Short mmCIF file of C-alpha atoms and ligand atoms in Angstrom, two decimals:
data_model
loop_
_atom_site.label_atom_id
_atom_site.label_comp_id
_atom_site.label_asym_id
_atom_site.label_seq_id
_atom_site.Cartn_x
_atom_site.Cartn_y
_atom_site.Cartn_z
CA MET A 1 -12.97 21.94 -33.34
CA PHE A 2 -15.29 24.81 -32.52
CA PHE A 3 -14.21 27.55 -30.07
CA VAL A 4 -16.37 30.51 -29.00
CA PHE A 5 -15.34 33.77 -27.34
CA ASP A 6 -18.05 35.55 -25.42
CA GLY A 7 -18.53 38.08 -22.63
CA ILE A 8 -19.44 41.65 -21.80
CA ASP A 9 -18.55 44.37 -24.36
CA GLY A 10 -15.03 45.74 -23.97
CA GLY A 11 -13.52 42.46 -22.76
CA GLY A 12 -10.94 42.32 -25.56
CA LYS A 13 -12.38 39.40 -27.57
CA SER A 14 -11.02 40.60 -30.92
CA THR A 15 -7.41 40.74 -29.70
CA GLN A 16 -7.63 37.32 -28.07
CA ILE A 17 -9.35 35.79 -31.09
CA SER A 18 -6.47 37.01 -33.29
CA ARG A 19 -3.97 35.52 -30.86
CA LEU A 20 -5.68 32.12 -30.75
CA HIS A 21 -6.13 32.19 -34.52
CA ALA A 22 -2.40 32.75 -34.96
CA ALA A 23 -1.63 29.96 -32.50
CA LEU A 24 -3.99 27.42 -34.10
CA ALA A 25 -3.35 28.28 -37.76
CA ALA A 26 -0.03 26.43 -37.56
CA LYS A 27 -1.84 23.27 -36.45
CA ASN A 28 -4.88 23.27 -38.73
CA GLU A 29 -6.83 25.46 -41.15
CA THR A 30 -8.73 27.81 -38.87
CA ILE A 31 -11.41 30.36 -39.71
CA VAL A 32 -12.70 33.25 -37.62
CA CYS A 33 -16.29 34.53 -37.80
CA LYS A 34 -18.40 37.10 -36.05
CA ASP A 35 -21.91 36.55 -34.66
CA PRO A 36 -23.90 38.47 -35.78
CA GLY A 37 -22.15 38.89 -39.11
CA SER A 38 -19.85 37.09 -41.55
CA THR A 39 -22.66 36.34 -44.05
CA GLN A 40 -24.55 38.78 -46.26
CA LEU A 41 -27.74 38.29 -44.24
CA GLY A 42 -25.82 38.39 -40.96
CA GLU A 43 -24.11 41.68 -41.85
CA ALA A 44 -27.45 43.24 -42.87
CA LEU A 45 -29.03 42.14 -39.57
CA ARG A 46 -25.95 43.33 -37.65
CA ASP A 47 -26.36 46.82 -39.17
CA LEU A 48 -30.03 46.82 -38.31
CA LEU A 49 -29.44 45.65 -34.72
CA LEU A 50 -26.47 47.88 -33.91
CA SER A 51 -27.26 51.12 -35.70
CA LYS A 52 -28.88 53.81 -33.65
CA GLY A 53 -32.15 54.99 -35.09
CA ASP A 54 -35.74 55.54 -34.13
CA MET A 55 -37.07 52.20 -35.42
CA PRO A 56 -38.66 50.41 -32.45
CA ILE A 57 -37.30 46.87 -31.95
CA ASP A 58 -39.12 44.82 -29.34
CA MET A 59 -36.90 42.57 -27.17
CA ARG A 60 -38.52 39.46 -28.69
CA SER A 61 -37.83 40.78 -32.19
CA GLU A 62 -34.28 41.58 -31.16
CA MET A 63 -33.82 38.04 -29.87
CA MET A 64 -35.22 36.52 -33.06
CA LEU A 65 -33.05 38.75 -35.28
CA PHE A 66 -29.82 37.80 -33.46
CA SER A 67 -30.89 34.17 -33.68
CA THR A 68 -31.71 34.47 -37.39
CA ALA A 69 -28.27 35.92 -38.15
CA ARG A 70 -26.83 32.94 -36.27
CA THR A 71 -28.82 30.41 -38.29
CA GLN A 72 -27.39 31.79 -41.52
CA LEU A 73 -23.86 31.77 -40.09
CA VAL A 74 -24.15 28.17 -38.89
CA GLN A 75 -25.70 26.88 -42.10
CA GLU A 76 -23.59 28.87 -44.57
CA ILE A 77 -20.18 28.88 -42.89
CA VAL A 78 -19.72 27.07 -39.57
CA LYS A 79 -21.21 23.65 -40.32
CA PRO A 80 -19.56 23.34 -43.75
CA ALA A 81 -16.18 24.40 -42.30
CA LEU A 82 -16.39 21.90 -39.44
CA ALA A 83 -17.45 19.18 -41.90
CA GLN A 84 -14.26 19.90 -43.87
CA GLY A 85 -12.19 19.42 -40.70
CA LYS A 86 -11.41 23.12 -40.25
CA PHE A 87 -11.23 24.74 -36.81
CA VAL A 88 -13.75 27.54 -36.26
CA ILE A 89 -13.32 30.43 -33.83
CA LEU A 90 -16.52 32.38 -33.33
CA ASP A 91 -16.85 35.85 -31.81
CA ARG A 92 -20.04 35.33 -29.72
CA PHE A 93 -22.71 32.65 -30.00
CA VAL A 94 -25.91 31.49 -28.26
CA MET A 95 -24.70 32.47 -24.78
CA SER A 96 -24.78 36.14 -25.85
CA THR A 97 -28.49 35.93 -26.69
CA ILE A 98 -29.28 34.11 -23.44
CA VAL A 99 -27.44 36.82 -21.52
CA TYR A 100 -28.19 40.07 -23.43
CA GLN A 101 -31.83 39.34 -24.33
CA GLY A 102 -32.49 36.90 -21.45
CA HIS A 103 -30.72 37.75 -18.18
CA ALA A 104 -30.40 41.47 -19.05
CA GLY A 105 -33.29 41.84 -21.51
CA LYS A 106 -35.74 39.98 -19.23
CA LEU A 107 -36.84 37.32 -21.71
CA ASN A 108 -37.01 33.78 -20.36
CA PRO A 109 -33.58 32.16 -20.93
CA GLU A 110 -35.27 28.78 -21.45
CA ASP A 111 -37.32 30.18 -24.36
CA ILE A 112 -34.08 31.51 -25.88
CA ARG A 113 -32.39 28.13 -25.46
CA ALA A 114 -35.32 26.47 -27.23
CA VAL A 115 -35.33 28.98 -30.12
CA ASN A 116 -31.57 28.62 -30.49
CA ALA A 117 -31.62 24.82 -30.41
CA PHE A 118 -33.61 25.18 -33.63
CA ALA A 119 -31.64 28.19 -34.93
CA THR A 120 -28.31 26.36 -34.66
CA ASP A 121 -29.65 22.90 -35.47
CA GLY A 122 -28.27 21.86 -32.06
CA LEU A 123 -24.68 22.87 -32.83
CA GLN A 124 -22.66 23.41 -29.64
CA PRO A 125 -19.15 24.78 -29.15
CA ASP A 126 -16.37 22.43 -28.02
CA HIS A 127 -15.34 25.20 -25.66
CA THR A 128 -16.41 28.75 -24.77
CA PHE A 129 -14.05 31.36 -23.32
CA VAL A 130 -15.94 34.01 -21.36
CA LEU A 131 -13.79 37.14 -21.06
CA ASP A 132 -14.78 38.86 -17.84
CA ILE A 133 -14.13 42.45 -16.77
CA PRO A 134 -15.84 44.65 -14.16
CA VAL A 135 -18.67 46.81 -15.52
CA ASP A 136 -16.88 50.10 -14.78
CA VAL A 137 -13.87 48.93 -16.81
CA ALA A 138 -16.21 47.90 -19.65
CA MET A 139 -17.92 51.30 -19.61
CA GLU A 140 -14.56 53.07 -19.70
CA ARG A 141 -13.29 50.92 -22.59
CA LEU A 142 -16.46 51.58 -24.62
CA GLY A 143 -15.86 55.33 -24.54
CA ASP A 144 -18.43 57.85 -25.75
CA THR A 145 -19.19 56.61 -29.28
CA ARG A 146 -21.54 53.72 -28.72
CA ASP A 147 -23.81 51.62 -30.94
CA ARG A 148 -27.46 50.78 -30.12
CA MET A 149 -26.54 47.87 -27.83
CA GLU A 150 -23.60 49.61 -26.17
CA SER A 151 -25.80 52.60 -25.32
CA ARG A 152 -27.78 50.63 -22.74
CA GLY A 153 -27.03 51.78 -19.20
CA VAL A 154 -24.89 50.51 -16.35
CA ASP A 155 -27.79 48.48 -14.88
CA TYR A 156 -28.17 46.58 -18.15
CA PHE A 157 -24.44 45.83 -18.33
CA SER A 158 -24.36 44.78 -14.67
CA ALA A 159 -27.03 42.21 -15.56
CA VAL A 160 -24.98 41.22 -18.65
CA ARG A 161 -21.87 40.55 -16.59
CA ALA A 162 -23.78 38.65 -13.89
CA GLY A 163 -25.59 36.69 -16.62
CA PHE A 164 -22.36 35.56 -18.26
CA LEU A 165 -20.90 34.49 -14.91
CA ALA A 166 -24.07 32.55 -14.07
CA GLU A 167 -24.21 30.86 -17.48
CA ALA A 168 -20.51 29.96 -17.36
CA LYS A 169 -20.93 28.45 -13.91
CA SER A 170 -23.53 26.00 -15.13
CA CYS A 171 -21.54 25.07 -18.25
CA ASP A 172 -18.84 22.41 -18.11
CA LYS A 173 -17.31 23.41 -21.46
CA CYS A 174 -16.76 27.05 -20.50
CA THR A 175 -13.87 28.91 -18.88
CA VAL A 176 -14.16 32.37 -17.36
CA ILE A 177 -11.01 34.35 -18.09
CA ASP A 178 -10.05 37.37 -15.99
CA ALA A 179 -9.64 39.84 -18.83
CA THR A 180 -8.05 42.51 -16.64
CA GLN A 181 -4.77 40.57 -16.94
CA THR A 182 -2.23 41.52 -19.63
CA VAL A 183 -2.92 40.52 -23.24
CA ASP A 184 -0.04 38.04 -23.10
CA GLN A 185 -1.21 36.42 -19.87
CA ILE A 186 -4.74 36.01 -21.22
CA ALA A 187 -3.52 34.65 -24.56
CA ALA A 188 -1.27 32.12 -22.82
CA SER A 189 -4.11 30.76 -20.65
CA ILE A 190 -6.47 30.50 -23.61
CA GLU A 191 -3.89 28.85 -25.82
CA SER A 192 -3.02 26.27 -23.21
CA ILE A 193 -6.69 25.35 -22.60
CA ALA A 194 -7.40 25.20 -26.36
CA LYS A 195 -4.40 22.98 -27.04
CA GLU A 196 -5.34 20.67 -24.17
CA ILE A 197 -8.82 20.28 -25.65
CA ILE A 198 -7.46 19.67 -29.15
CA ASN A 199 -5.03 17.04 -27.91
P1 TMP B 201 -19.87 42.65 -30.81
O1 TMP B 201 -19.69 44.12 -30.70
O2 TMP B 201 -19.16 41.89 -29.77
O3 TMP B 201 -19.67 42.14 -32.17
O4 TMP B 201 -21.42 42.33 -30.49
C1 TMP B 201 -22.41 43.09 -30.97
C2 TMP B 201 -23.32 43.58 -29.87
O5 TMP B 201 -24.52 42.81 -29.89
C3 TMP B 201 -22.79 43.49 -28.45
O6 TMP B 201 -23.20 44.65 -27.76
C4 TMP B 201 -23.49 42.29 -27.88
C5 TMP B 201 -24.81 42.27 -28.62
N1 TMP B 201 -25.41 40.94 -28.81
C6 TMP B 201 -26.65 40.68 -28.27
O7 TMP B 201 -27.24 41.53 -27.63
N2 TMP B 201 -27.19 39.46 -28.50
C7 TMP B 201 -26.58 38.49 -29.22
O8 TMP B 201 -27.13 37.39 -29.40
C8 TMP B 201 -25.28 38.79 -29.78
C9 TMP B 201 -24.59 37.75 -30.59
C10 TMP B 201 -24.74 40.02 -29.55
#
């Protein structure tokens, strides 16, 4: 079983991932990973992509680097874990690239889908939870210390939010969660959907 959490920055993914992890761990061995990250190559690419510096990174390069980190994660961790019957909860996946580098970054989402079909060897989540919050709430939650991606302006994040909502609408294995609710309310909805899918 493969669950993904995605959505605009500041939506509270980490908290909800911990809650679902705790809920599922009693049922089955469950691992949590971060995209980009969780492998040596993924962590190195994460540093490169998120650290603020003066190295120019073209949007196409950015898209390929996120996708490369994902390939390593899928090959090294996710596919082997699923093959062993473990549950996997992933913090972001392909939808993030389609939204951040596509809808907001102006690359063609269809090109990104094609690159990622190869990058992930066609692996698709059983379900994706898209945590949605208004852009002004996201900006407030991010505060003043921001990484390279978080430093992009309100217009970029408005396109990110709209992109996630559009992608989720055309996806039958996705649920948009109103992440302005309380942590307990959100966790309860997610847990009930996840358990329904598992059963
Ligand atoms: P995180 O902070 O949720 O771990 O995500 C890292 C940042 O990278 C976040 O701002 C979203 C962004 N991102 C992309 O732009 N494209 C991607 O494909 C992924 C996975 C993340």
